[in-house]
C-alpha cells in the first residue's frame, strides 16, 4: 500500500482532532480532505485485494 497516503491520512486525522470545535469552516474543510484520502486508500486496498485474488486463482 501507499505509505505516503497513510501518513497523510494520519496527519490530517491528528490536525482534525486538534481543531477548535467552534471553527466549523476549518473542521468541514479538513474533514472533506480526510474523507477523500480515505476513499482513495480504500480503492487502493480493494484493487490490491482483487489483484491478489486473481493471482491466487480465487476469482469467481
mmCIF file of the N, C-alpha and C atoms, coordinates in Angstrom:
data_MODEL
# 
_entry.id   MODEL 
# 
loop_
_atom_site.group_PDB 
_atom_site.id 
_atom_site.type_symbol 
_atom_site.label_atom_id 
_atom_site.label_alt_id 
_atom_site.label_comp_id 
_atom_site.label_asym_id 
_atom_site.label_entity_id 
_atom_site.label_seq_id 
_atom_site.pdbx_PDB_ins_code 
_atom_site.Cartn_x 
_atom_site.Cartn_y 
_atom_site.Cartn_z 
_atom_site.occupancy 
_atom_site.B_iso_or_equiv 
_atom_site.pdbx_formal_charge 
_atom_site.auth_seq_id 
_atom_site.auth_comp_id 
_atom_site.auth_asym_id 
_atom_site.auth_atom_id 
_atom_site.pdbx_PDB_model_num 
ATOM 1   N N  . UNK A 1 1  ? 0.828   -1.189  0.000   1.00 0.00 ? 1  UNK A N  1 
ATOM 2   C CA . UNK A 1 1  ? 0.000   0.000   0.000   1.00 0.00 ? 1  UNK A CA 1 
ATOM 3   C C  . UNK A 1 1  ? 0.871   1.251   0.000   1.00 0.00 ? 1  UNK A C  1 
ATOM 4   N N  . UNK A 1 2  ? 0.260   2.331   -0.329  1.00 0.00 ? 2  UNK A N  1 
ATOM 5   C CA . UNK A 1 2  ? 0.959   3.603   -0.426  1.00 0.00 ? 2  UNK A CA 1 
ATOM 6   C C  . UNK A 1 2  ? 1.194   4.184   0.972   1.00 0.00 ? 2  UNK A C  1 
ATOM 7   N N  . UNK A 1 3  ? 2.449   4.132   1.413   1.00 0.00 ? 3  UNK A N  1 
ATOM 8   C CA . UNK A 1 3  ? 2.793   4.620   2.755   1.00 0.00 ? 3  UNK A CA 1 
ATOM 9   C C  . UNK A 1 3  ? 2.538   6.121   2.876   1.00 0.00 ? 3  UNK A C  1 
ATOM 10  N N  . UNK A 1 4  ? 2.829   6.863   1.806   1.00 0.00 ? 4  UNK A N  1 
ATOM 11  C CA . UNK A 1 4  ? 2.636   8.316   1.821   1.00 0.00 ? 4  UNK A CA 1 
ATOM 12  C C  . UNK A 1 4  ? 1.169   8.661   2.076   1.00 0.00 ? 4  UNK A C  1 
ATOM 13  N N  . UNK A 1 5  ? 0.279   7.931   1.470   1.00 0.00 ? 5  UNK A N  1 
ATOM 14  C CA . UNK A 1 5  ? -1.152  8.172   1.650   1.00 0.00 ? 5  UNK A CA 1 
ATOM 15  C C  . UNK A 1 5  ? -1.576  7.900   3.090   1.00 0.00 ? 5  UNK A C  1 
ATOM 16  N N  . UNK A 1 6  ? -1.064  6.825   3.672   1.00 0.00 ? 6  UNK A N  1 
ATOM 17  C CA . UNK A 1 6  ? -1.390  6.525   5.077   1.00 0.00 ? 6  UNK A CA 1 
ATOM 18  C C  . UNK A 1 6  ? -0.860  7.605   6.007   1.00 0.00 ? 6  UNK A C  1 
ATOM 19  N N  . UNK A 1 7  ? 0.323   8.120   5.712   1.00 0.00 ? 7  UNK A N  1 
ATOM 20  C CA . UNK A 1 7  ? 0.903   9.193   6.528   1.00 0.00 ? 7  UNK A CA 1 
ATOM 21  C C  . UNK A 1 7  ? 0.056   10.458  6.411   1.00 0.00 ? 7  UNK A C  1 
ATOM 22  N N  . UNK A 1 8  ? -0.407  10.774  5.211   1.00 0.00 ? 8  UNK A N  1 
ATOM 23  C CA . UNK A 1 8  ? -1.268  11.947  5.013   1.00 0.00 ? 8  UNK A CA 1 
ATOM 24  C C  . UNK A 1 8  ? -2.567  11.800  5.794   1.00 0.00 ? 8  UNK A C  1 
ATOM 25  N N  . UNK A 1 9  ? -3.145  10.611  5.752   1.00 0.00 ? 9  UNK A N  1 
ATOM 26  C CA . UNK A 1 9  ? -4.392  10.365  6.479   1.00 0.00 ? 9  UNK A CA 1 
ATOM 27  C C  . UNK A 1 9  ? -4.174  10.574  7.969   1.00 0.00 ? 9  UNK A C  1 
ATOM 28  N N  . UNK A 1 10 ? -3.105  10.012  8.494   1.00 0.00 ? 10 UNK A N  1 
ATOM 29  C CA . UNK A 1 10 ? -2.826  10.147  9.929   1.00 0.00 ? 10 UNK A CA 1 
ATOM 30  C C  . UNK A 1 10 ? -2.562  11.602  10.309  1.00 0.00 ? 10 UNK A C  1 
ATOM 31  N N  . UNK A 1 11 ? -1.837  12.315  9.465   1.00 0.00 ? 11 UNK A N  1 
ATOM 32  C CA . UNK A 1 11 ? -1.545  13.728  9.734   1.00 0.00 ? 11 UNK A CA 1 
ATOM 33  C C  . UNK A 1 11 ? -2.840  14.550  9.783   1.00 0.00 ? 11 UNK A C  1 
ATOM 34  N N  . UNK A 1 12 ? -3.702  14.356  8.799   1.00 0.00 ? 12 UNK A N  1 
ATOM 35  C CA . UNK A 1 12 ? -4.969  15.096  8.776   1.00 0.00 ? 12 UNK A CA 1 
ATOM 36  C C  . UNK A 1 12 ? -5.872  14.704  9.937   1.00 0.00 ? 12 UNK A C  1 
ATOM 37  N N  . UNK A 1 13 ? -5.858  13.436  10.293  1.00 0.00 ? 13 UNK A N  1 
ATOM 38  C CA . UNK A 1 13 ? -6.674  12.985  11.423  1.00 0.00 ? 13 UNK A CA 1 
ATOM 39  C C  . UNK A 1 13 ? -6.239  13.686  12.701  1.00 0.00 ? 13 UNK A C  1 
ATOM 40  N N  . UNK A 1 14 ? -4.941  13.788  12.895  1.00 0.00 ? 14 UNK A N  1 
ATOM 41  C CA . UNK A 1 14 ? -4.434  14.471  14.091  1.00 0.00 ? 14 UNK A CA 1 
ATOM 42  C C  . UNK A 1 14 ? -4.763  15.960  14.072  1.00 0.00 ? 14 UNK A C  1 
ATOM 43  N N  . UNK A 1 15 ? -4.626  16.579  12.908  1.00 0.00 ? 15 UNK A N  1 
ATOM 44  C CA . UNK A 1 15 ? -4.985  18.003  12.798  1.00 0.00 ? 15 UNK A CA 1 
ATOM 45  C C  . UNK A 1 15 ? -6.466  18.206  13.090  1.00 0.00 ? 15 UNK A C  1 
ATOM 46  N N  . UNK A 1 16 ? -7.286  17.322  12.568  1.00 0.00 ? 16 UNK A N  1 
ATOM 47  C CA . UNK A 1 16 ? -8.728  17.422  12.773  1.00 0.00 ? 16 UNK A CA 1 
ATOM 48  C C  . UNK A 1 16 ? -9.076  17.298  14.251  1.00 0.00 ? 16 UNK A C  1 
ATOM 49  N N  . UNK A 1 17 ? -8.405  16.386  14.936  1.00 0.00 ? 17 UNK A N  1 
ATOM 50  C CA . UNK A 1 17 ? -8.657  16.214  16.370  1.00 0.00 ? 17 UNK A CA 1 
ATOM 51  C C  . UNK A 1 17 ? -8.205  17.414  17.186  1.00 0.00 ? 17 UNK A C  1 
ATOM 52  N N  . UNK A 1 18 ? -7.237  18.188  16.668  1.00 0.00 ? 18 UNK A N  1 
ATOM 53  C CA . UNK A 1 18 ? -6.712  19.326  17.408  1.00 0.00 ? 18 UNK A CA 1 
ATOM 54  C C  . UNK A 1 18 ? -7.410  20.644  17.128  1.00 0.00 ? 18 UNK A C  1 
ATOM 55  N N  . UNK A 1 19 ? -8.342  20.651  16.198  1.00 0.00 ? 19 UNK A N  1 
ATOM 56  C CA . UNK A 1 19 ? -9.022  21.896  15.823  1.00 0.00 ? 19 UNK A CA 1 
ATOM 57  C C  . UNK A 1 19 ? -10.096 22.246  16.842  1.00 0.00 ? 19 UNK A C  1 
ATOM 58  N N  . UNK A 1 20 ? -10.220 23.543  17.081  1.00 0.00 ? 20 UNK A N  1 
ATOM 59  C CA . UNK A 1 20 ? -11.274 24.055  17.951  1.00 0.00 ? 20 UNK A CA 1 
ATOM 60  C C  . UNK A 1 20 ? -12.634 23.721  17.334  1.00 0.00 ? 20 UNK A C  1 
ATOM 61  N N  . UNK A 1 21 ? -13.498 23.149  18.098  1.00 0.00 ? 21 UNK A N  1 
ATOM 62  C CA . UNK A 1 21 ? -14.811 22.714  17.597  1.00 0.00 ? 21 UNK A CA 1 
ATOM 63  C C  . UNK A 1 21 ? -15.700 23.879  17.148  1.00 0.00 ? 21 UNK A C  1 
ATOM 64  N N  . UNK A 1 22 ? -15.331 25.078  17.527  1.00 0.00 ? 22 UNK A N  1 
ATOM 65  C CA . UNK A 1 22 ? -16.108 26.256  17.117  1.00 0.00 ? 22 UNK A CA 1 
ATOM 66  C C  . UNK A 1 22 ? -15.776 26.681  15.683  1.00 0.00 ? 22 UNK A C  1 
ATOM 67  N N  . UNK A 1 23 ? -14.631 26.257  15.167  1.00 0.00 ? 23 UNK A N  1 
ATOM 68  C CA . UNK A 1 23 ? -14.200 26.644  13.820  1.00 0.00 ? 23 UNK A CA 1 
ATOM 69  C C  . UNK A 1 23 ? -14.799 25.675  12.796  1.00 0.00 ? 23 UNK A C  1 
ATOM 70  N N  . UNK A 1 24 ? -16.066 25.855  12.524  1.00 0.00 ? 24 UNK A N  1 
ATOM 71  C CA . UNK A 1 24 ? -16.806 24.930  11.664  1.00 0.00 ? 24 UNK A CA 1 
ATOM 72  C C  . UNK A 1 24 ? -16.269 24.874  10.236  1.00 0.00 ? 24 UNK A C  1 
ATOM 73  N N  . UNK A 1 25 ? -15.825 26.022  9.701   1.00 0.00 ? 25 UNK A N  1 
ATOM 74  C CA . UNK A 1 25 ? -15.317 26.035  8.325   1.00 0.00 ? 25 UNK A CA 1 
ATOM 75  C C  . UNK A 1 25 ? -14.054 25.190  8.188   1.00 0.00 ? 25 UNK A C  1 
ATOM 76  N N  . UNK A 1 26 ? -13.143 25.350  9.124   1.00 0.00 ? 26 UNK A N  1 
ATOM 77  C CA . UNK A 1 26 ? -11.907 24.575  9.076   1.00 0.00 ? 26 UNK A CA 1 
ATOM 78  C C  . UNK A 1 26 ? -12.183 23.092  9.341   1.00 0.00 ? 26 UNK A C  1 
ATOM 79  N N  . UNK A 1 27 ? -13.084 22.811  10.262  1.00 0.00 ? 27 UNK A N  1 
ATOM 80  C CA . UNK A 1 27 ? -13.459 21.418  10.524  1.00 0.00 ? 27 UNK A CA 1 
ATOM 81  C C  . UNK A 1 27 ? -14.012 20.755  9.266   1.00 0.00 ? 27 UNK A C  1 
ATOM 82  N N  . UNK A 1 28 ? -14.893 21.452  8.584   1.00 0.00 ? 28 UNK A N  1 
ATOM 83  C CA . UNK A 1 28 ? -15.506 20.912  7.377   1.00 0.00 ? 28 UNK A CA 1 
ATOM 84  C C  . UNK A 1 28 ? -14.468 20.690  6.284   1.00 0.00 ? 28 UNK A C  1 
ATOM 85  N N  . UNK A 1 29 ? -13.596 21.668  6.082   1.00 0.00 ? 29 UNK A N  1 
ATOM 86  C CA . UNK A 1 29 ? -12.582 21.554  5.027   1.00 0.00 ? 29 UNK A CA 1 
ATOM 87  C C  . UNK A 1 29 ? -11.646 20.374  5.286   1.00 0.00 ? 29 UNK A C  1 
ATOM 88  N N  . UNK A 1 30 ? -11.154 20.257  6.507   1.00 0.00 ? 30 UNK A N  1 
ATOM 89  C CA . UNK A 1 30 ? -10.250 19.150  6.829   1.00 0.00 ? 30 UNK A CA 1 
ATOM 90  C C  . UNK A 1 30 ? -10.966 17.809  6.774   1.00 0.00 ? 30 UNK A C  1 
ATOM 91  N N  . UNK A 1 31 ? -12.198 17.787  7.226   1.00 0.00 ? 31 UNK A N  1 
ATOM 92  C CA . UNK A 1 31 ? -12.975 16.553  7.207   1.00 0.00 ? 31 UNK A CA 1 
ATOM 93  C C  . UNK A 1 31 ? -13.192 16.070  5.772   1.00 0.00 ? 31 UNK A C  1 
ATOM 94  N N  . UNK A 1 32 ? -13.487 16.988  4.879   1.00 0.00 ? 32 UNK A N  1 
ATOM 95  C CA . UNK A 1 32 ? -13.694 16.619  3.481   1.00 0.00 ? 32 UNK A CA 1 
ATOM 96  C C  . UNK A 1 32 ? -12.402 16.116  2.838   1.00 0.00 ? 32 UNK A C  1 
ATOM 97  N N  . UNK A 1 33 ? -11.278 16.768  3.147   1.00 0.00 ? 33 UNK A N  1 
ATOM 98  C CA . UNK A 1 33 ? -9.986  16.305  2.626   1.00 0.00 ? 33 UNK A CA 1 
ATOM 99  C C  . UNK A 1 33 ? -9.676  14.910  3.146   1.00 0.00 ? 33 UNK A C  1 
ATOM 100 N N  . UNK A 1 34 ? -9.931  14.696  4.431   1.00 0.00 ? 34 UNK A N  1 
ATOM 101 C CA . UNK A 1 34 ? -9.681  13.393  5.035   1.00 0.00 ? 34 UNK A CA 1 
ATOM 102 C C  . UNK A 1 34 ? -10.573 12.326  4.406   1.00 0.00 ? 34 UNK A C  1 
ATOM 103 N N  . UNK A 1 35 ? -11.821 12.653  4.179   1.00 0.00 ? 35 UNK A N  1 
ATOM 104 C CA . UNK A 1 35 ? -12.742 11.710  3.528   1.00 0.00 ? 35 UNK A CA 1 
ATOM 105 C C  . UNK A 1 35 ? -12.225 11.294  2.152   1.00 0.00 ? 35 UNK A C  1 
ATOM 106 N N  . UNK A 1 36 ? -11.751 12.268  1.370   1.00 0.00 ? 36 UNK A N  1 
ATOM 107 C CA . UNK A 1 36 ? -11.241 11.956  0.029   1.00 0.00 ? 36 UNK A CA 1 
ATOM 108 C C  . UNK A 1 36 ? -10.022 11.034  0.095   1.00 0.00 ? 36 UNK A C  1 
ATOM 109 N N  . UNK A 1 37 ? -9.132  11.299  1.050   1.00 0.00 ? 37 UNK A N  1 
ATOM 110 C CA . UNK A 1 37 ? -7.946  10.454  1.192   1.00 0.00 ? 37 UNK A CA 1 
ATOM 111 C C  . UNK A 1 37 ? -8.323  9.035   1.617   1.00 0.00 ? 37 UNK A C  1 
ATOM 112 N N  . UNK A 1 38 ? -9.290  8.919   2.507   1.00 0.00 ? 38 UNK A N  1 
ATOM 113 C CA . UNK A 1 38 ? -9.722  7.596   2.963   1.00 0.00 ? 38 UNK A CA 1 
ATOM 114 C C  . UNK A 1 38 ? -10.352 6.809   1.820   1.00 0.00 ? 38 UNK A C  1 
ATOM 115 N N  . UNK A 1 39 ? -11.164 7.467   1.010   1.00 0.00 ? 39 UNK A N  1 
ATOM 116 C CA . UNK A 1 39 ? -11.769 6.795   -0.144  1.00 0.00 ? 39 UNK A CA 1 
ATOM 117 C C  . UNK A 1 39 ? -10.680 6.343   -1.115  1.00 0.00 ? 39 UNK A C  1 
ATOM 118 N N  . UNK A 1 40 ? -9.693  7.197   -1.341  1.00 0.00 ? 40 UNK A N  1 
ATOM 119 C CA . UNK A 1 40 ? -8.582  6.845   -2.222  1.00 0.00 ? 40 UNK A CA 1 
ATOM 120 C C  . UNK A 1 40 ? -7.840  5.622   -1.681  1.00 0.00 ? 40 UNK A C  1 
ATOM 121 N N  . UNK A 1 41 ? -7.596  5.599   -0.385  1.00 0.00 ? 41 UNK A N  1 
ATOM 122 C CA . UNK A 1 41 ? -6.906  4.469   0.250   1.00 0.00 ? 41 UNK A CA 1 
ATOM 123 C C  . UNK A 1 41 ? -7.740  3.189   0.126   1.00 0.00 ? 41 UNK A C  1 
ATOM 124 N N  . UNK A 1 42 ? -9.035  3.295   0.375   1.00 0.00 ? 42 UNK A N  1 
ATOM 125 C CA . UNK A 1 42 ? -9.906  2.120   0.281   1.00 0.00 ? 42 UNK A CA 1 
ATOM 126 C C  . UNK A 1 42 ? -9.925  1.563   -1.138  1.00 0.00 ? 42 UNK A C  1 
ATOM 127 N N  . UNK A 1 43 ? -9.893  2.447   -2.125  1.00 0.00 ? 43 UNK A N  1 
ATOM 128 C CA . UNK A 1 43 ? -9.850  1.987   -3.519  1.00 0.00 ? 43 UNK A CA 1 
ATOM 129 C C  . UNK A 1 43 ? -8.563  1.225   -3.800  1.00 0.00 ? 43 UNK A C  1 
ATOM 130 N N  . UNK A 1 44 ? -7.448  1.740   -3.280  1.00 0.00 ? 44 UNK A N  1 
ATOM 131 C CA . UNK A 1 44 ? -6.172  1.055   -3.470  1.00 0.00 ? 44 UNK A CA 1 
ATOM 132 C C  . UNK A 1 44 ? -6.193  -0.330  -2.829  1.00 0.00 ? 44 UNK A C  1 
ATOM 133 N N  . UNK A 1 45 ? -6.744  -0.422  -1.643  1.00 0.00 ? 45 UNK A N  1 
ATOM 134 C CA . UNK A 1 45 ? -6.830  -1.707  -0.947  1.00 0.00 ? 45 UNK A CA 1 
ATOM 135 C C  . UNK A 1 45 ? -7.710  -2.669  -1.740  1.00 0.00 ? 45 UNK A C  1 
ATOM 136 N N  . UNK A 1 46 ? -8.838  -2.183  -2.224  1.00 0.00 ? 46 UNK A N  1 
ATOM 137 C CA . UNK A 1 46 ? -9.746  -3.025  -2.995  1.00 0.00 ? 46 UNK A CA 1 
ATOM 138 C C  . UNK A 1 46 ? -9.065  -3.563  -4.247  1.00 0.00 ? 46 UNK A C  1 
ATOM 139 N N  . UNK A 1 47 ? -8.369  -2.695  -4.966  1.00 0.00 ? 47 UNK A N  1 
ATOM 140 C CA . UNK A 1 47 ? -7.675  -3.118  -6.185  1.00 0.00 ? 47 UNK A CA 1 
ATOM 141 C C  . UNK A 1 47 ? -6.585  -4.131  -5.851  1.00 0.00 ? 47 UNK A C  1 
ATOM 142 N N  . UNK A 1 48 ? -5.847  -3.882  -4.777  1.00 0.00 ? 48 UNK A N  1 
ATOM 143 C CA . UNK A 1 48 ? -4.782  -4.809  -4.378  1.00 0.00 ? 48 UNK A CA 1 
ATOM 144 C C  . UNK A 1 48 ? -5.357  -6.179  -4.019  1.00 0.00 ? 48 UNK A C  1 
ATOM 145 N N  . UNK A 1 49 ? -6.463  -6.189  -3.296  1.00 0.00 ? 49 UNK A N  1 
ATOM 146 C CA . UNK A 1 49 ? -7.093  -7.464  -2.931  1.00 0.00 ? 49 UNK A CA 1 
ATOM 147 C C  . UNK A 1 49 ? -7.633  -8.185  -4.157  1.00 0.00 ? 49 UNK A C  1 
ATOM 148 N N  . UNK A 1 50 ? -8.214  -7.422  -5.062  1.00 0.00 ? 50 UNK A N  1 
ATOM 149 C CA . UNK A 1 50 ? -8.751  -8.007  -6.285  1.00 0.00 ? 50 UNK A CA 1 
ATOM 150 C C  . UNK A 1 50 ? -7.625  -8.614  -7.121  1.00 0.00 ? 50 UNK A C  1 
ATOM 151 N N  . UNK A 1 51 ? -6.507  -7.885  -7.229  1.00 0.00 ? 51 UNK A N  1 
ATOM 152 C CA . UNK A 1 51 ? -5.356  -8.399  -7.969  1.00 0.00 ? 51 UNK A CA 1 
ATOM 153 C C  . UNK A 1 51 ? -4.795  -9.648  -7.302  1.00 0.00 ? 51 UNK A C  1 
ATOM 154 N N  . UNK A 1 52 ? -4.731  -9.630  -5.989  1.00 0.00 ? 52 UNK A N  1 
ATOM 155 C CA . UNK A 1 52 ? -4.188  -10.778 -5.252  1.00 0.00 ? 52 UNK A CA 1 
ATOM 156 C C  . UNK A 1 52 ? -5.064  -12.014 -5.453  1.00 0.00 ? 52 UNK A C  1 
ATOM 157 N N  . UNK A 1 53 ? -6.379  -11.813 -5.409  1.00 0.00 ? 53 UNK A N  1 
ATOM 158 C CA . UNK A 1 53 ? -7.286  -12.942 -5.621  1.00 0.00 ? 53 UNK A CA 1 
ATOM 159 C C  . UNK A 1 53 ? -7.114  -13.509 -7.020  1.00 0.00 ? 53 UNK A C  1 
ATOM 160 N N  . UNK A 1 54 ? -6.894  -12.623 -7.987  1.00 0.00 ? 54 UNK A N  1 
ATOM 161 C CA . UNK A 1 54 ? -6.679  -13.073 -9.358  1.00 0.00 ? 54 UNK A CA 1 
ATOM 162 C C  . UNK A 1 54 ? -5.406  -13.883 -9.493  1.00 0.00 ? 54 UNK A C  1 
ATOM 163 N N  . UNK A 1 55 ? -4.358  -13.463 -8.796  1.00 0.00 ? 55 UNK A N  1 
ATOM 164 C CA . UNK A 1 55 ? -3.077  -14.181 -8.837  1.00 0.00 ? 55 UNK A CA 1 
ATOM 165 C C  . UNK A 1 55 ? -3.177  -15.541 -8.157  1.00 0.00 ? 55 UNK A C  1 
ATOM 166 N N  . UNK A 1 56 ? -4.033  -15.648 -7.167  1.00 0.00 ? 56 UNK A N  1 
ATOM 167 C CA . UNK A 1 56 ? -4.173  -16.903 -6.430  1.00 0.00 ? 56 UNK A CA 1 
ATOM 168 C C  . UNK A 1 56 ? -5.200  -17.834 -7.063  1.00 0.00 ? 56 UNK A C  1 
ATOM 169 N N  . UNK A 1 57 ? -5.838  -17.363 -8.126  1.00 0.00 ? 57 UNK A N  1 
ATOM 170 C CA . UNK A 1 57 ? -6.840  -18.184 -8.781  1.00 0.00 ? 57 UNK A CA 1 
ATOM 171 C C  . UNK A 1 57 ? -8.142  -18.260 -8.010  1.00 0.00 ? 57 UNK A C  1 
ATOM 172 N N  . UNK A 1 58 ? -8.428  -17.242 -7.203  1.00 0.00 ? 58 UNK A N  1 
ATOM 173 C CA . UNK A 1 58 ? -9.638  -17.248 -6.379  1.00 0.00 ? 58 UNK A CA 1 
ATOM 174 C C  . UNK A 1 58 ? -10.792 -16.484 -7.014  1.00 0.00 ? 58 UNK A C  1 
ATOM 175 N N  . UNK A 1 59 ? -10.575 -15.935 -8.196  1.00 0.00 ? 59 UNK A N  1 
ATOM 176 C CA . UNK A 1 59 ? -11.640 -15.168 -8.840  1.00 0.00 ? 59 UNK A CA 1 
ATOM 177 C C  . UNK A 1 59 ? -12.818 -16.054 -9.162  1.00 0.00 ? 59 UNK A C  1 
ATOM 178 N N  . UNK A 1 60 ? -13.994 -15.492 -8.986  1.00 0.00 ? 60 UNK A N  1 
ATOM 179 C CA . UNK A 1 60 ? -15.218 -16.249 -9.273  1.00 0.00 ? 60 UNK A CA 1 
ATOM 180 C C  . UNK A 1 60 ? -15.671 -15.999 -10.676 1.00 0.00 ? 60 UNK A C  1 
# 
